[in-house]
Short mmCIF file of C-alpha atoms in Angstrom, two decimals:
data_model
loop_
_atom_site.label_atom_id
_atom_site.label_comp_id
_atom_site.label_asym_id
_atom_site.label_seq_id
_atom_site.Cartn_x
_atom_site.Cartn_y
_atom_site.Cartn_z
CA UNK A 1 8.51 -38.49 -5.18
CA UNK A 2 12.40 -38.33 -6.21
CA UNK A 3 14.64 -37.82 -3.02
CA UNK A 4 17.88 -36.03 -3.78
CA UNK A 5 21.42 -37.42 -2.61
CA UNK A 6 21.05 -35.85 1.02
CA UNK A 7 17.58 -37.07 1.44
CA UNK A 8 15.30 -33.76 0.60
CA UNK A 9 12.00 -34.62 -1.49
CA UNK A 10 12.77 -33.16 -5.18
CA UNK A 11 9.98 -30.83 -6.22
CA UNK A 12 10.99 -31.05 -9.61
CA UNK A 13 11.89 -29.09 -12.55
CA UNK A 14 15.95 -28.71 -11.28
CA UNK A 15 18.67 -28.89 -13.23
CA UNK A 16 22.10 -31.03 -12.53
CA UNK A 17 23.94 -28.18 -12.38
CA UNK A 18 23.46 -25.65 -9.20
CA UNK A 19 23.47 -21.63 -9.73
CA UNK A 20 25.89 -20.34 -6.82
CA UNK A 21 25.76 -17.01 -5.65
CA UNK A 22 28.04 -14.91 -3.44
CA UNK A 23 25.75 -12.45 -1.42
CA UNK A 24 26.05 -9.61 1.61
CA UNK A 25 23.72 -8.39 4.17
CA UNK A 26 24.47 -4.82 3.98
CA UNK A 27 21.72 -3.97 6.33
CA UNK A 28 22.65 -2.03 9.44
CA UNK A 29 20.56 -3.69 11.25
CA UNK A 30 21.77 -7.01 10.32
CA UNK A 31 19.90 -9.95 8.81
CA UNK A 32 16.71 -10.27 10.47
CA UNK A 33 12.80 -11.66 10.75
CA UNK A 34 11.41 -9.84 7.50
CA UNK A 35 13.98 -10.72 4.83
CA UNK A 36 14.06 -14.13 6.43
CA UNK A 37 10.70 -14.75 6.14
CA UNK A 38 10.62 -12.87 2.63
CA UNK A 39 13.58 -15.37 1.28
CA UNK A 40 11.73 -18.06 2.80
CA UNK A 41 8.33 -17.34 1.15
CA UNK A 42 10.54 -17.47 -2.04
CA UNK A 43 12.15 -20.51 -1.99
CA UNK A 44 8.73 -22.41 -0.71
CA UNK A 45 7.44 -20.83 -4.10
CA UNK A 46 10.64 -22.41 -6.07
CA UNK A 47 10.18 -25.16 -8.15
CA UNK A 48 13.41 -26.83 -6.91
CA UNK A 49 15.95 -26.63 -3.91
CA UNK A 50 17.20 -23.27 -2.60
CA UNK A 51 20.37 -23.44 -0.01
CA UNK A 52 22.20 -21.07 2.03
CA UNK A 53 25.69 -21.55 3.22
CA UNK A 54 28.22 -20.08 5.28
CA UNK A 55 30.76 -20.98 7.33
CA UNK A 56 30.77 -24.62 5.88
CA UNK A 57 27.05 -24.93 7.43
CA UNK A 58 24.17 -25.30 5.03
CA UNK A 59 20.49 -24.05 5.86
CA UNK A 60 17.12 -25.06 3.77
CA UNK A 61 16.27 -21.29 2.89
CA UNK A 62 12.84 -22.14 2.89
CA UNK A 63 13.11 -22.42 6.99
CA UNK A 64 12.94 -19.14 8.62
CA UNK A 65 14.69 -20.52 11.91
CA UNK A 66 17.50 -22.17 9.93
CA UNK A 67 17.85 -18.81 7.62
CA UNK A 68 18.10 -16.96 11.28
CA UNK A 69 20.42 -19.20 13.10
CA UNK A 70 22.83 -19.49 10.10
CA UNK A 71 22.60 -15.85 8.96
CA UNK A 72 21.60 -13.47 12.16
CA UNK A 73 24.89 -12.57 13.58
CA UNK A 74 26.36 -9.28 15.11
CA UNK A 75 28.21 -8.66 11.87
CA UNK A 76 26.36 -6.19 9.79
CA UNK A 77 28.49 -7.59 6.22
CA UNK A 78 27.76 -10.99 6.79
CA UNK A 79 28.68 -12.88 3.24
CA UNK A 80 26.95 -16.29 2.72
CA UNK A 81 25.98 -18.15 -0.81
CA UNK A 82 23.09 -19.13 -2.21
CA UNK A 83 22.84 -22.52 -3.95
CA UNK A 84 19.68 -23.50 -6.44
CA UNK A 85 18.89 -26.00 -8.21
CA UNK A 86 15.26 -25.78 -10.16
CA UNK A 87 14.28 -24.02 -13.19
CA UNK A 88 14.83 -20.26 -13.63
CA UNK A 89 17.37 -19.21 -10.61
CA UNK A 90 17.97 -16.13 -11.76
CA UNK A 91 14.32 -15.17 -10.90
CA UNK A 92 14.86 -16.73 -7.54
CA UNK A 93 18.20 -14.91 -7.21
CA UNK A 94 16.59 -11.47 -7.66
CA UNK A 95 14.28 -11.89 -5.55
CA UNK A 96 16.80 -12.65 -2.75
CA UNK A 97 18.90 -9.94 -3.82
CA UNK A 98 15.30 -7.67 -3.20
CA UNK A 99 15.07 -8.96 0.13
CA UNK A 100 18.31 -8.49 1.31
CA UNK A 101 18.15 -4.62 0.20
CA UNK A 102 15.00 -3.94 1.49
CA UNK A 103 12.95 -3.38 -1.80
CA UNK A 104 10.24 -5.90 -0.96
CA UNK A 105 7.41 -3.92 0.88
CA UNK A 106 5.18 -5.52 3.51
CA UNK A 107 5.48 -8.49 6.28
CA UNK A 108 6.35 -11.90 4.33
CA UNK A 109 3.16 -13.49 2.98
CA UNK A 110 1.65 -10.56 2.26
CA UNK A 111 0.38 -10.33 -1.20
CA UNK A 112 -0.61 -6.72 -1.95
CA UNK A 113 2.79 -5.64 -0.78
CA UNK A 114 1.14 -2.88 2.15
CA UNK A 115 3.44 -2.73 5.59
CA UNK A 116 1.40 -3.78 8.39
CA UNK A 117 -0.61 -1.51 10.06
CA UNK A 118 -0.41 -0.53 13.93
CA UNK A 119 -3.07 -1.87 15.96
CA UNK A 120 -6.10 0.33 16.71
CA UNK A 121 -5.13 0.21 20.23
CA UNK A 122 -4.02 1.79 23.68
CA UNK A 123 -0.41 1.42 23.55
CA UNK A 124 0.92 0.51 20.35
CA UNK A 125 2.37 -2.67 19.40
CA UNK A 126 3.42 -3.81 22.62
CA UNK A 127 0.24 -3.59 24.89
CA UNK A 128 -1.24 -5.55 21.56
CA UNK A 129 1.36 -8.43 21.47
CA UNK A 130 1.18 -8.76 25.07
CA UNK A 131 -3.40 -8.97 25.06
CA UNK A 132 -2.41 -11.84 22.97
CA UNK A 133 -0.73 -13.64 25.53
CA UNK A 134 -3.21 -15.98 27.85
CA UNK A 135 -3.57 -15.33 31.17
CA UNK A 136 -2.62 -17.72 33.86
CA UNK A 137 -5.58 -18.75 36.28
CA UNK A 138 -4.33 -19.34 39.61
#
């Protein structure tokens, strides 16, 4: 195991010189859950370190809560970079770039690129999320 200089295992195959990227949310929603978890499920794929900065803070983009906190802000033009070190960041760097537009169908982690479906039951989504929830036994 080969620990870079701020203490992150190596997964091999970088390079010594990063790929940095200047990059926008343009959606009007903002940055949110599914790109989040979409850039995260490509950087855990990455041979090699992906980064996301802004503001001076850094963010391991293959942590959906660190992508969010860093990058889910009111501001619907939110600029940031993207630093990567591994082989073939441009692949990488598309991929983000799909993401952040939208163009990759489906929930993150799911392989045959379908959008979830709505639960088969009374009341949508909501009444579902909330039968998930245990109930409290008094």
């Amino acid at each position: 195991m080969h620990l870079e200089e701020n203490g992150k295992e190596d997964k091999g195959g970088g390079s010594s010189v990063p790929v940095i990227r200047e990059m926008t949310v343009t959606d009007p929603t903002g940055f949110h859950c599914l790109p989040a978890g979409q850039i995260a499920r490509i950087a855990m794929d990455f041979r090699g370190t992906i980064e996301v900065e802004r503001d001076g803070r850094r963010a391991d983009a293959g942590s959906v809560m660190q992508l969010l906190a860093l990058l889910a802000v009111p501001d619907k033009n939110v600029k940031f970079r993207v630093i990567i070190n591994g082989k073939d960041p441009e692949a990488a760097i598309e991929g983000i770039e799909k993401a952040l537009r939208g163009e990759i169908s489906g929930a993150a982690g799911q392989q045959d690129g379908t959008p979830p479906q709505q639960p088969k039951q009374k009341g949508g989504w909501a009444h579902y999320l909330t039968s998930l929830i245990p109930k409290r036994s008094h």
